Amino acid sequence: MPVLPGAEPYRHEGGDVGVLLCHGFTGSPGSLRPWGEYLAARGLTVSLPLLPGHGTRWQDMQVTGGEDWYAEVDRELRALSRRCERVFVFGLSMGGALTLRLAARHGDAVSGIVLVNPANRVHGVMAHALPVVRHLVPSKAGLANDIAKDGMDEVAYDRVPLHAAHALRRFLSVVDRDLPQVTQPVLLLRSPRDHVVPPADSARILGRISSTDVTEVLLEQSYHVATLDHDAERIFEESHAFIGRLAPGTGAGAARDRDKEGSSSGG
């Protein structure tokens, strides 16, 4: 199937600091493309893959699951690690769960992670009914475009395939089990008015990871897809500063230091 316009993967060859961006469930790289372009413009190497079953039609997700989605970002992380001295992983929603899984499994190969409204579990009555209902009903109404800002489109499916939703539920339980293995610095940004992922998910994640360098930021003006919402620029700036703090001698850190020198010596 052809990829939907705006759902194409994005890559940029930059400096020796790499960033892997992971999009959400039923979404596409379109939800993170401005973030990726912001980082690329500041000299970073960026990889924003399209997850299997996404970006075409919702029926294509029915035969994919957590291990397929994880395998894609795992390959991209390994490729970035061969190319770059330091690698960071950023994720939105289910992409946050993928990010946490990469951090838990790859350890020091991941220098730090940024999570935006990360998902930890599938909620509601439907979650418990999925093992049976998915064999009776193929899909339900979608979750796309929970965005406060007018005119934005994350390029996501308007239906949720229930086989894939069941696979997501199982994958999130695996991620949750391994959260104590996450030790990297964490920047978590969340929207108090998120109509897709409740605040309990972020609270559980922060309560179970073993990281000691943790920063939480509230995105008061945005809904779930905050990377396309009113707080997008803040997400971009905070994440870039996070990289600069942790990688002061390379890539973003060096660029930040040069900016400081220029401002102090300039008139």
CSV table of C-alpha atoms in Angstrom, one decimal, residues 5 13-14 23 39 56 61 69 87 100-101 122 145 152 161-162 169 180 218 223 259:
chain,number,residue,atom,x,y,z
A,5,PRO,CA,1.0,12.0,2.3
A,13,GLU,CA,22.6,13.2,8.4
A,14,GLY,CA,24.0,15.6,10.9
A,23,HIS,CA,5.7,8.0,16.9
A,39,LEU,CA,16.8,19.0,15.8
A,56,THR,CA,-1.1,3.4,5.0
A,61,MET,CA,-2.0,-2.9,11.5
A,69,TRP,CA,7.1,-2.0,16.2
A,87,VAL,CA,22.3,8.6,20.9
A,100,LEU,CA,11.4,3.1,27.5
A,101,ARG,CA,11.8,-0.4,26.1
A,122,VAL,CA,-4.7,0.5,27.6
A,145,ASN,CA,-5.8,14.6,16.4
A,152,MET,CA,-3.2,20.6,12.7
A,161,PRO,CA,-7.7,-2.0,14.7
A,162,LEU,CA,-8.6,-4.2,17.7
A,169,ARG,CA,-2.0,-4.0,25.6
A,180,PRO,CA,13.1,-0.6,36.8
A,218,LEU,CA,3.7,20.3,32.3
A,223,TYR,CA,-3.7,18.1,24.4
A,259,ASP,CA,26.1,30.3,20.9
